[in-house]
Short mmCIF file of C-alpha atoms and ligand atoms in Angstrom, two decimals:
data_model
loop_
_atom_site.label_atom_id
_atom_site.label_comp_id
_atom_site.label_asym_id
_atom_site.label_seq_id
_atom_site.Cartn_x
_atom_site.Cartn_y
_atom_site.Cartn_z
CA MET Y 1 -168.87 139.61 28.92
CA THR Y 2 -171.21 139.13 31.85
CA THR Y 3 -173.15 135.93 31.81
CA THR Y 4 -176.72 136.02 32.98
CA SER Y 5 -178.44 133.49 35.15
CA PRO Y 6 -181.84 132.21 33.99
CA ALA Y 7 -184.32 135.06 34.12
CA SER Y 8 -187.02 135.09 36.73
CA ARG Y 9 -190.70 135.22 35.91
CA THR Y 10 -193.08 137.58 37.65
CA ASN Y 11 -196.72 137.17 36.70
CA GLY Y 12 -195.55 135.33 33.59
CA ALA Y 13 -193.24 138.18 32.47
CA VAL Y 14 -189.46 137.94 32.54
CA THR Y 15 -187.98 140.67 34.76
CA ARG Y 16 -184.34 141.75 34.71
CA ALA Y 17 -182.70 144.51 36.70
CA ILE Y 18 -179.50 145.84 35.17
CA ARG Y 19 -177.15 147.88 37.33
CA GLY Y 20 -174.48 150.22 35.99
CA ARG Y 21 -173.83 153.78 34.88
CA ILE Y 22 -176.93 154.66 32.86
CA LEU Y 23 -177.36 157.45 30.28
CA HIS Y 24 -180.23 158.31 27.97
CA PHE Y 25 -181.56 161.40 26.20
CA LEU Y 26 -184.99 162.99 26.22
CA ARG Y 27 -184.21 165.89 23.86
CA ASP Y 28 -181.38 167.57 21.92
CA PRO Y 29 -178.56 168.72 24.24
CA GLN Y 30 -177.59 171.35 21.66
CA PHE Y 31 -180.78 173.29 22.27
CA HIS Y 32 -182.07 172.22 25.68
CA ASP Y 33 -180.94 172.05 29.28
CA ASP Y 34 -182.10 168.88 31.01
CA ALA Y 35 -181.66 167.02 27.73
CA TYR Y 36 -180.46 163.80 29.34
CA GLN Y 37 -180.59 161.71 32.48
CA TYR Y 38 -177.48 160.09 33.91
CA TRP Y 39 -177.00 157.94 36.97
CA GLU Y 40 -173.50 157.01 38.11
CA ASP Y 41 -175.03 154.06 39.99
CA GLY Y 42 -178.20 153.39 38.03
CA LEU Y 43 -180.74 150.65 37.66
CA LEU Y 44 -182.76 149.67 34.60
CA ILE Y 45 -185.70 147.39 35.29
CA VAL Y 46 -186.98 145.47 32.25
CA THR Y 47 -190.17 143.44 32.23
CA ALA Y 48 -191.35 141.40 29.26
CA GLY Y 49 -188.76 143.10 27.05
CA ARG Y 50 -189.80 146.67 27.90
CA VAL Y 51 -188.47 149.32 30.23
CA ALA Y 52 -190.46 149.20 33.47
CA ALA Y 53 -188.36 151.76 35.36
CA VAL Y 54 -185.02 153.57 35.27
CA GLY Y 55 -183.30 155.66 37.91
CA SER Y 56 -180.69 155.58 40.61
CA TYR Y 57 -179.97 152.21 42.17
CA ASP Y 58 -180.80 153.55 45.62
CA SER Y 59 -184.21 154.82 44.58
CA LEU Y 60 -185.21 151.68 42.65
CA ALA Y 61 -183.52 148.79 44.46
CA GLY Y 62 -186.64 148.28 46.57
CA GLU Y 63 -188.72 147.75 43.43
CA ILE Y 64 -186.75 144.77 42.14
CA PRO Y 65 -189.24 141.89 42.23
CA ALA Y 66 -188.27 138.92 44.36
CA GLY Y 67 -186.31 136.43 42.30
CA ALA Y 68 -185.63 138.90 39.47
CA ASP Y 69 -182.49 138.37 37.44
CA VAL Y 70 -180.08 141.06 38.65
CA ILE Y 71 -177.21 141.76 36.26
CA ASP Y 72 -174.30 143.73 37.62
CA HIS Y 73 -172.54 145.94 35.07
CA ARG Y 74 -171.16 148.43 37.61
CA GLY Y 75 -168.37 150.54 36.15
CA LYS Y 76 -169.72 150.11 32.64
CA LEU Y 77 -172.01 152.50 30.78
CA ILE Y 78 -175.49 151.45 29.68
CA VAL Y 79 -177.02 153.39 26.76
CA PRO Y 80 -179.89 152.75 24.35
CA GLY Y 81 -178.95 150.74 21.24
CA PHE Y 82 -177.57 152.74 18.33
CA ILE Y 83 -179.74 153.58 15.33
CA ASP Y 84 -178.03 153.79 11.92
CA THR Y 85 -180.34 155.65 9.53
CA HIS Y 86 -178.64 154.81 6.20
CA ILE Y 87 -176.74 151.63 5.38
CA HIS Y 88 -176.61 149.35 2.30
CA TYR Y 89 -176.49 145.67 3.28
CA PRO Y 90 -175.70 144.48 -0.29
CA GLN Y 91 -172.50 146.53 -0.15
CA THR Y 92 -171.11 144.63 2.84
CA ASP Y 93 -168.61 142.70 0.71
CA ILE Y 94 -167.39 145.67 -1.34
CA ILE Y 95 -166.70 147.93 1.66
CA ALA Y 96 -163.32 149.65 1.30
CA SER Y 97 -163.17 149.64 -2.50
CA PRO Y 98 -161.09 152.63 -3.60
CA SER Y 99 -162.50 155.08 -6.13
CA PRO Y 100 -162.08 158.63 -7.38
CA GLY Y 101 -165.73 159.36 -6.56
CA LEU Y 102 -169.36 158.32 -6.21
CA LEU Y 103 -170.40 157.70 -9.83
CA HIS Y 104 -167.28 155.65 -10.66
CA TRP Y 105 -167.68 153.71 -7.41
CA LEU Y 106 -171.30 152.84 -8.23
CA ASP Y 107 -170.46 151.59 -11.73
CA THR Y 108 -167.27 149.76 -10.81
CA TYR Y 109 -168.11 147.98 -7.55
CA THR Y 110 -171.67 148.56 -6.42
CA PHE Y 111 -173.80 147.59 -9.40
CA PRO Y 112 -171.91 144.35 -10.21
CA GLU Y 113 -172.16 143.25 -6.56
CA GLU Y 114 -175.85 144.17 -6.27
CA ARG Y 115 -176.56 141.92 -9.25
CA ARG Y 116 -175.88 138.87 -7.06
CA PHE Y 117 -178.89 139.64 -4.86
CA SER Y 118 -181.35 138.24 -7.40
CA ASP Y 119 -180.36 134.94 -5.74
CA ALA Y 120 -182.43 134.61 -2.54
CA ALA Y 121 -179.96 132.24 -0.87
CA TYR Y 122 -177.05 134.59 -1.54
CA ALA Y 123 -179.06 137.54 -0.21
CA ARG Y 124 -179.99 135.69 2.98
CA GLY Y 125 -176.38 134.69 3.58
CA VAL Y 126 -175.19 138.29 3.39
CA ALA Y 127 -178.19 139.46 5.46
CA ASP Y 128 -177.26 137.03 8.24
CA PHE Y 129 -173.69 138.27 8.34
CA PHE Y 130 -174.82 141.90 8.08
CA THR Y 131 -177.32 141.75 10.97
CA ASP Y 132 -174.75 140.00 13.18
CA GLU Y 133 -172.20 142.66 12.29
CA LEU Y 134 -174.67 145.42 13.21
CA LEU Y 135 -175.24 143.79 16.60
CA ARG Y 136 -171.50 143.29 17.16
CA ASN Y 137 -171.18 147.05 16.71
CA GLY Y 138 -174.09 147.95 18.99
CA THR Y 139 -176.52 148.93 16.25
CA THR Y 140 -179.91 147.56 17.18
CA THR Y 141 -182.02 149.41 14.58
CA ALA Y 142 -181.12 150.50 11.04
CA MET Y 143 -182.77 151.92 7.95
CA VAL Y 144 -181.28 149.57 5.41
CA TRP Y 145 -181.03 149.55 1.64
CA SER Y 146 -181.69 146.30 -0.19
CA THR Y 147 -181.23 145.96 -3.98
CA VAL Y 148 -183.74 146.21 -6.81
CA HIS Y 149 -184.65 142.56 -6.20
CA ALA Y 150 -187.64 141.83 -3.95
CA ALA Y 151 -185.75 138.73 -2.75
CA SER Y 152 -183.06 140.95 -1.27
CA ALA Y 153 -185.58 142.75 0.95
CA ASP Y 154 -187.09 139.39 1.93
CA GLY Y 155 -183.61 138.23 3.00
CA LEU Y 156 -182.96 141.23 5.23
CA PHE Y 157 -186.42 141.16 6.77
CA ALA Y 158 -186.12 137.43 7.52
CA ALA Y 159 -182.63 137.81 9.05
CA SER Y 160 -183.85 140.73 11.21
CA GLN Y 161 -186.96 138.86 12.27
CA ALA Y 162 -184.84 135.86 13.33
CA ARG Y 163 -182.89 138.21 15.66
CA ASN Y 164 -186.02 140.06 16.84
CA MET Y 165 -184.47 143.36 15.65
CA ARG Y 166 -186.45 146.52 14.96
CA MET Y 167 -185.41 147.09 11.36
CA ILE Y 168 -186.47 148.89 8.20
CA THR Y 169 -185.67 148.16 4.57
CA GLY Y 170 -187.10 148.44 1.09
CA LYS Y 171 -186.36 147.23 -2.41
CA VAL Y 172 -184.50 149.77 -4.53
CA LEU Y 173 -186.42 151.46 -7.36
CA MET Y 174 -184.36 152.18 -10.46
CA ASP Y 175 -185.74 152.34 -14.01
CA ARG Y 176 -183.05 154.23 -15.97
CA ASN Y 177 -179.34 155.09 -16.05
CA CYS Y 178 -178.36 151.76 -14.58
CA PRO Y 179 -177.36 148.33 -15.95
CA ASP Y 180 -180.22 146.32 -17.48
CA PHE Y 181 -179.72 143.61 -14.86
CA LEU Y 182 -180.70 146.05 -12.08
CA ARG Y 183 -183.55 147.83 -13.85
CA ASP Y 184 -187.22 147.67 -12.91
CA THR Y 185 -190.05 149.74 -14.38
CA ALA Y 186 -192.31 152.34 -12.81
CA GLU Y 187 -195.09 149.76 -12.79
CA SER Y 188 -193.13 146.67 -11.62
CA GLY Y 189 -191.23 148.66 -8.99
CA ALA Y 190 -194.42 150.04 -7.47
CA ARG Y 191 -196.17 146.67 -7.59
CA GLU Y 192 -193.29 144.79 -5.96
CA SER Y 193 -192.95 147.50 -3.30
CA ALA Y 194 -196.67 147.29 -2.52
CA ASP Y 195 -196.40 143.50 -2.22
CA LEU Y 196 -193.45 143.81 0.17
CA ILE Y 197 -195.38 146.37 2.26
CA SER Y 198 -198.26 143.90 2.60
CA LYS Y 199 -195.89 141.10 3.47
CA TRP Y 200 -193.59 142.81 5.99
CA HIS Y 201 -194.63 146.29 7.12
CA GLY Y 202 -195.70 146.23 10.76
CA LYS Y 203 -194.91 142.54 11.12
CA ASP Y 204 -193.10 141.87 14.42
CA ARG Y 205 -190.55 144.71 14.70
CA LEU Y 206 -190.19 145.35 10.96
CA ALA Y 207 -191.15 148.29 8.77
CA TYR Y 208 -190.92 149.20 5.09
CA ALA Y 209 -189.20 152.12 3.35
CA ILE Y 210 -190.03 153.19 -0.21
CA THR Y 211 -186.55 153.33 -1.71
CA PRO Y 212 -185.94 155.24 -4.98
CA ARG Y 213 -182.13 155.04 -5.34
CA PHE Y 214 -181.62 158.68 -6.35
CA ALA Y 215 -183.12 161.06 -8.89
CA PRO Y 216 -180.76 160.11 -11.78
CA THR Y 217 -181.87 156.46 -11.79
CA SER Y 218 -185.63 157.08 -11.78
CA THR Y 219 -187.81 158.44 -14.56
CA GLU Y 220 -190.44 161.02 -13.72
CA ALA Y 221 -192.98 158.20 -14.07
CA GLN Y 222 -191.21 156.18 -11.38
CA LEU Y 223 -190.91 159.14 -9.00
CA ALA Y 224 -194.62 159.82 -9.52
CA ALA Y 225 -195.34 156.16 -8.71
CA CYS Y 226 -193.28 156.51 -5.51
CA GLY Y 227 -195.34 159.54 -4.53
CA GLU Y 228 -198.56 157.62 -5.13
CA LEU Y 229 -197.33 154.66 -3.13
CA ALA Y 230 -196.34 156.99 -0.29
CA ARG Y 231 -199.79 158.59 -0.31
CA ALA Y 232 -201.45 155.19 -0.24
CA HIS Y 233 -199.27 154.10 2.72
CA ASP Y 234 -198.83 157.13 4.93
CA ASP Y 235 -197.07 155.19 7.70
CA VAL Y 236 -194.25 153.71 5.60
CA PHE Y 237 -190.82 155.33 5.51
CA ILE Y 238 -189.08 156.82 2.47
CA GLN Y 239 -185.33 156.79 1.86
CA THR Y 240 -183.16 158.15 -0.91
CA HIS Y 241 -179.95 160.09 -1.62
CA VAL Y 242 -179.69 163.82 -2.25
CA ALA Y 243 -176.92 166.30 -3.08
CA GLU Y 244 -174.02 164.03 -2.16
CA ASN Y 245 -171.50 164.81 -4.88
CA ARG Y 246 -170.87 167.75 -7.24
CA ASP Y 247 -170.97 165.64 -10.44
CA GLU Y 248 -174.22 164.05 -9.31
CA VAL Y 249 -175.78 167.46 -8.59
CA LYS Y 250 -174.80 168.66 -12.09
CA TRP Y 251 -176.27 165.51 -13.65
CA VAL Y 252 -179.59 165.99 -11.83
CA ALA Y 253 -179.78 169.59 -13.09
CA GLU Y 254 -179.41 168.27 -16.66
CA LEU Y 255 -181.96 165.48 -16.20
CA PHE Y 256 -184.55 167.66 -14.47
CA PRO Y 257 -184.16 171.13 -16.03
CA ASP Y 258 -187.51 172.32 -14.65
CA ALA Y 259 -186.70 171.54 -11.02
CA ARG Y 260 -185.54 174.44 -8.83
CA SER Y 261 -182.94 172.21 -7.15
CA TYR Y 262 -182.03 168.56 -6.59
CA LEU Y 263 -184.21 168.41 -3.46
CA ASP Y 264 -187.04 170.02 -5.40
CA VAL Y 265 -187.17 166.97 -7.71
CA TYR Y 266 -188.30 164.89 -4.74
CA ASP Y 267 -190.58 167.64 -3.44
CA ARG Y 268 -192.47 167.70 -6.75
CA TYR Y 269 -193.41 164.07 -6.21
CA SER Y 270 -194.50 164.51 -2.58
CA LEU Y 271 -191.52 162.63 -1.20
CA LEU Y 272 -190.71 165.15 1.54
CA ARG Y 273 -192.56 164.29 4.72
CA PRO Y 274 -191.96 163.05 8.28
CA GLY Y 275 -190.37 159.60 8.06
CA ALA Y 276 -188.51 160.44 4.81
CA PHE Y 277 -184.71 160.14 5.20
CA TYR Y 278 -182.39 162.00 2.84
CA GLY Y 279 -178.85 160.61 2.71
CA HIS Y 280 -175.93 163.09 2.62
CA ALA Y 281 -177.64 166.47 1.93
CA ILE Y 282 -174.32 168.28 1.47
CA TYR Y 283 -175.03 170.60 -1.48
CA LEU Y 284 -178.23 172.30 -0.34
CA ASP Y 285 -179.20 175.95 -0.69
CA PRO Y 286 -181.13 178.04 1.87
CA GLU Y 287 -184.50 177.28 0.25
CA ASP Y 288 -183.76 173.53 0.32
CA ARG Y 289 -182.99 173.70 4.04
CA ARG Y 290 -186.19 175.63 4.75
CA ARG Y 291 -188.21 173.04 2.81
CA LEU Y 292 -186.49 170.13 4.56
CA ALA Y 293 -187.22 171.69 7.95
CA ASP Y 294 -190.85 172.56 7.13
CA SER Y 295 -191.55 169.10 5.70
CA GLY Y 296 -190.38 167.23 8.80
CA ALA Y 297 -188.10 165.01 6.68
CA ALA Y 298 -184.76 163.94 8.14
CA VAL Y 299 -181.13 164.03 7.03
CA ALA Y 300 -178.91 160.95 7.30
CA HIS Y 301 -175.43 162.41 7.71
CA CYS Y 302 -172.84 159.89 6.48
CA PRO Y 303 -169.42 161.26 7.40
CA THR Y 304 -167.14 158.24 6.79
CA SER Y 305 -168.66 157.88 3.34
CA ASN Y 306 -168.38 161.57 2.55
CA LEU Y 307 -164.69 161.53 3.47
CA PHE Y 308 -163.92 158.20 1.76
CA LEU Y 309 -165.54 159.14 -1.56
CA GLY Y 310 -164.36 162.75 -1.31
CA SER Y 311 -167.97 163.91 -1.55
CA GLY Y 312 -167.82 166.96 0.74
CA PHE Y 313 -168.55 168.27 4.23
CA TYR Y 314 -172.01 168.40 5.84
CA ASP Y 315 -172.72 171.94 7.10
CA PHE Y 316 -173.65 171.68 10.79
CA HIS Y 317 -173.96 175.46 11.23
CA GLN Y 318 -176.62 175.68 8.55
CA SER Y 319 -178.20 172.45 9.69
CA ASP Y 320 -178.68 173.80 13.22
CA ALA Y 321 -179.71 177.27 12.03
CA ASN Y 322 -182.60 175.57 10.24
CA ARG Y 323 -183.18 173.01 13.00
CA LEU Y 324 -182.89 170.14 10.53
CA ASN Y 325 -183.69 166.65 11.84
CA VAL Y 326 -180.15 165.42 11.42
CA THR Y 327 -179.22 161.83 12.28
CA LEU Y 328 -176.02 159.77 11.97
CA ALA Y 329 -175.44 156.98 9.49
CA THR Y 330 -172.61 154.74 8.33
CA ASP Y 331 -173.57 154.41 4.63
CA VAL Y 332 -171.68 151.13 4.38
CA GLY Y 333 -170.22 150.32 1.80
CA GLY Y 334 -169.53 153.94 0.68
CA GLY Y 335 -168.94 154.37 4.40
CA THR Y 336 -165.93 152.55 5.80
CA SER Y 337 -167.19 151.17 9.12
CA PHE Y 338 -170.22 149.54 10.72
CA SER Y 339 -169.29 151.27 13.98
CA MET Y 340 -171.32 154.26 15.12
CA PHE Y 341 -168.26 155.26 17.21
CA ARG Y 342 -166.14 155.48 14.06
CA THR Y 343 -169.02 157.41 12.52
CA MET Y 344 -169.04 159.84 15.45
CA ASN Y 345 -165.28 160.22 15.10
CA ALA Y 346 -165.67 161.21 11.45
CA ALA Y 347 -168.70 163.43 12.16
CA HIS Y 348 -166.70 165.37 14.73
CA LYS Y 349 -163.89 165.94 12.22
CA VAL Y 350 -166.25 166.90 9.39
CA ALA Y 351 -167.88 169.41 11.74
CA ARG Y 352 -164.43 170.72 12.78
CA MET Y 353 -163.62 171.41 9.12
CA GLY Y 354 -166.59 173.78 9.16
CA GLY Y 355 -165.52 175.43 12.41
CA TYR Y 356 -168.29 173.69 14.35
CA HIS Y 357 -167.84 171.84 17.65
CA LEU Y 358 -169.92 168.66 17.69
CA THR Y 359 -170.01 167.54 21.33
CA ALA Y 360 -169.97 163.92 22.40
CA LEU Y 361 -173.28 164.37 24.22
CA ARG Y 362 -174.81 165.56 20.94
CA MET Y 363 -173.31 162.64 19.01
CA PHE Y 364 -174.73 160.08 21.43
CA TYR Y 365 -178.07 161.87 21.19
CA LEU Y 366 -177.92 161.79 17.36
CA ALA Y 367 -177.14 158.06 17.38
CA THR Y 368 -180.08 157.24 19.69
CA ARG Y 369 -182.97 159.54 20.53
CA ALA Y 370 -182.66 161.89 17.51
CA ALA Y 371 -183.01 158.98 15.10
CA ALA Y 372 -185.91 157.53 17.10
CA GLU Y 373 -187.70 160.90 16.90
CA ALA Y 374 -187.03 161.23 13.17
CA LEU Y 375 -188.56 157.77 12.75
CA GLY Y 376 -191.54 158.76 14.88
CA TRP Y 377 -190.58 155.88 17.16
CA GLN Y 378 -189.58 157.79 20.30
CA ASP Y 379 -192.20 155.82 22.24
CA ARG Y 380 -190.54 152.56 21.13
CA ILE Y 381 -186.75 152.93 20.94
CA GLY Y 382 -183.87 155.37 21.49
CA SER Y 383 -184.33 155.99 25.23
CA PHE Y 384 -185.20 154.31 28.52
CA GLU Y 385 -188.55 155.98 28.96
CA PRO Y 386 -190.94 153.51 30.59
CA GLY Y 387 -192.71 151.37 27.99
CA CYS Y 388 -189.85 151.58 25.47
CA GLU Y 389 -188.50 148.36 24.01
CA ALA Y 390 -185.39 147.40 25.95
CA ASP Y 391 -182.72 147.46 23.23
CA PHE Y 392 -179.54 148.59 24.97
CA LEU Y 393 -175.76 148.40 25.06
CA VAL Y 394 -173.19 147.93 27.77
CA LEU Y 395 -170.05 149.93 26.95
CA ASP Y 396 -166.69 149.15 28.53
CA PRO Y 397 -164.60 152.22 29.41
CA GLU Y 398 -161.61 149.91 29.89
CA ALA Y 399 -162.03 148.01 26.62
CA THR Y 400 -158.42 148.60 25.56
CA PRO Y 401 -155.35 149.75 27.49
CA LEU Y 402 -155.43 153.16 25.83
CA ILE Y 403 -159.17 153.68 26.28
CA ALA Y 404 -158.79 152.65 29.93
CA ARG Y 405 -156.06 155.25 30.51
CA ARG Y 406 -158.07 157.96 28.77
CA SER Y 407 -161.24 156.98 30.65
CA HIS Y 408 -159.44 157.28 33.99
CA ARG Y 409 -158.48 160.83 33.09
CA SER Y 410 -162.07 161.74 32.10
CA GLU Y 411 -163.45 164.07 34.74
CA SER Y 412 -166.84 164.68 33.16
CA LEU Y 413 -169.49 162.68 31.36
CA GLU Y 414 -168.71 164.65 28.19
CA ALA Y 415 -165.02 163.69 28.44
CA GLN Y 416 -165.86 159.99 28.91
CA LEU Y 417 -168.28 160.01 25.97
CA PHE Y 418 -165.77 161.89 23.85
CA ALA Y 419 -163.16 159.20 24.57
CA PHE Y 420 -165.63 156.55 23.42
CA ALA Y 421 -166.49 158.57 20.29
CA MET Y 422 -162.89 159.25 19.26
CA LEU Y 423 -161.23 155.98 20.32
CA GLY Y 424 -164.08 153.49 20.29
CA ASP Y 425 -165.21 150.80 17.89
CA ASP Y 426 -166.65 147.28 18.25
CA ARG Y 427 -164.14 146.52 21.04
CA VAL Y 428 -166.02 148.88 23.35
CA ILE Y 429 -169.28 146.93 23.04
CA ASP Y 430 -169.34 144.64 26.09
CA SER Y 431 -172.83 143.31 25.44
CA VAL Y 432 -176.00 144.03 23.51
CA TYR Y 433 -179.58 143.41 24.60
CA ILE Y 434 -182.56 143.11 22.27
CA MET Y 435 -185.94 143.42 24.01
CA GLY Y 436 -184.17 142.66 27.26
CA GLU Y 437 -182.47 139.50 25.95
CA GLN Y 438 -178.72 139.34 25.53
CA ALA Y 439 -177.69 139.08 21.89
CA THR Y 440 -174.51 137.39 20.77
CA ALA Y 441 -172.47 140.57 20.29
CA GLY Y 442 -168.78 139.92 20.62
CA ALA Y 443 -169.14 136.28 19.58
CA PRO Y 444 -167.16 135.19 16.53
CA VAL Y 445 -169.26 135.56 13.41
CA ALA Y 446 -169.03 132.93 10.68
CA ALA Y 447 -167.86 134.19 7.28
N1 LIG X 1 -176.17 157.38 -4.63
C1 LIG X 1 -176.89 156.48 -5.34
N2 LIG X 1 -176.63 155.22 -4.93
C2 LIG X 1 -175.75 155.33 -3.93
C3 LIG X 1 -175.10 154.36 -3.11
O1 LIG X 1 -175.29 153.15 -3.19
N3 LIG X 1 -174.23 154.86 -2.17
C4 LIG X 1 -174.02 156.19 -2.01
N4 LIG X 1 -173.18 156.61 -1.08
N5 LIG X 1 -174.61 157.11 -2.81
C5 LIG X 1 -175.46 156.68 -3.74
ZN1 LIG X 2 -176.21 155.41 0.50
#
């Protein structure tokens, strides 16, 4: 890992100039030419934590302020920090728990573990490990699930704030079909969510997501309360699960006989809108996809989870035909890795099972700019456009002997990115920067 000398100050603002191969996306490479910018010898100039300029080294070298901290990462690839749009921090310690399927896995491992998060000290301990593990894997922003306990959301917000990370979470809402020890009510869930919004939303780099677990664990009264809360706070996010597993879909049809479909349950309570993230979205029909697209809501595709729990295969052909706002997510602990590279690896294979070729360029776009756009934060994160917050990664194409050999054979940017996506994991992350400051990625993390 490169060590940095003390940063210079220009007019009171720290300026760093980072040299290396630089890649970022401006739009979806699946549908647009000129979707990305790439410089083999690039320079990223960061002032006061934000991107001041990006371009070729030759064109920008003259703009480096005298005394600026110049960091040489030549040979390595600099990309915006990854954005994971669906991950459960309270499931960190039950990752890799084998199960025949979603509903058994929830009852057997998830709910008993989530019970522990009523204890604020326990929650904060896991949140500290979790946020370090995200950084170690190059994830600088995530839409995170807490538990039903307000203290669990406090723990994650506080751990994120301590690391200056741009992060989102919310307390889970669940008032039926769950153990008593995890149950709130329509009234208490809405009140505690509103209190957490007042306390954390918009504070530093933090934001709130209204978080009904999934339709089976909320009464109609609770879903209605979620809709009201969303109307009262039109800039907060929404996250939930939809159409992940066949048994779950059947159960929802029994619980909500008047709804046209699983997605329609949420639609009836005004929970489809920009900034709403729907996890999984495997078993959708054509009308669901039209509604998702029209509403501006996003899909969090969770391929390692879908394979691990045997849930099913996300349909990329239909997703693209409807221009859905698809993003990539780990879904730890149903998902089996914190790494967005491992997630890309699985996404490529899930797409292959449907006869669809998911390119590496597209996968890097999905893990960065696509998620930023779905969050409405494209002016803040996900690219190196001037003014954006300088959260970025340095990737090592020679991180392991095998990756080095494959990288040397890569004759195109796509081939190099594909090698990262198929072979990469936390070992590829050379360093991580948050608002222009180097984070401790790669350092040993205490248990
Ligand atoms: N559906 C409802 N809760 C969960 C959860 O915690 N994980 C996953 N993968 N699906 C869910
Ligand atoms: Zn989930």
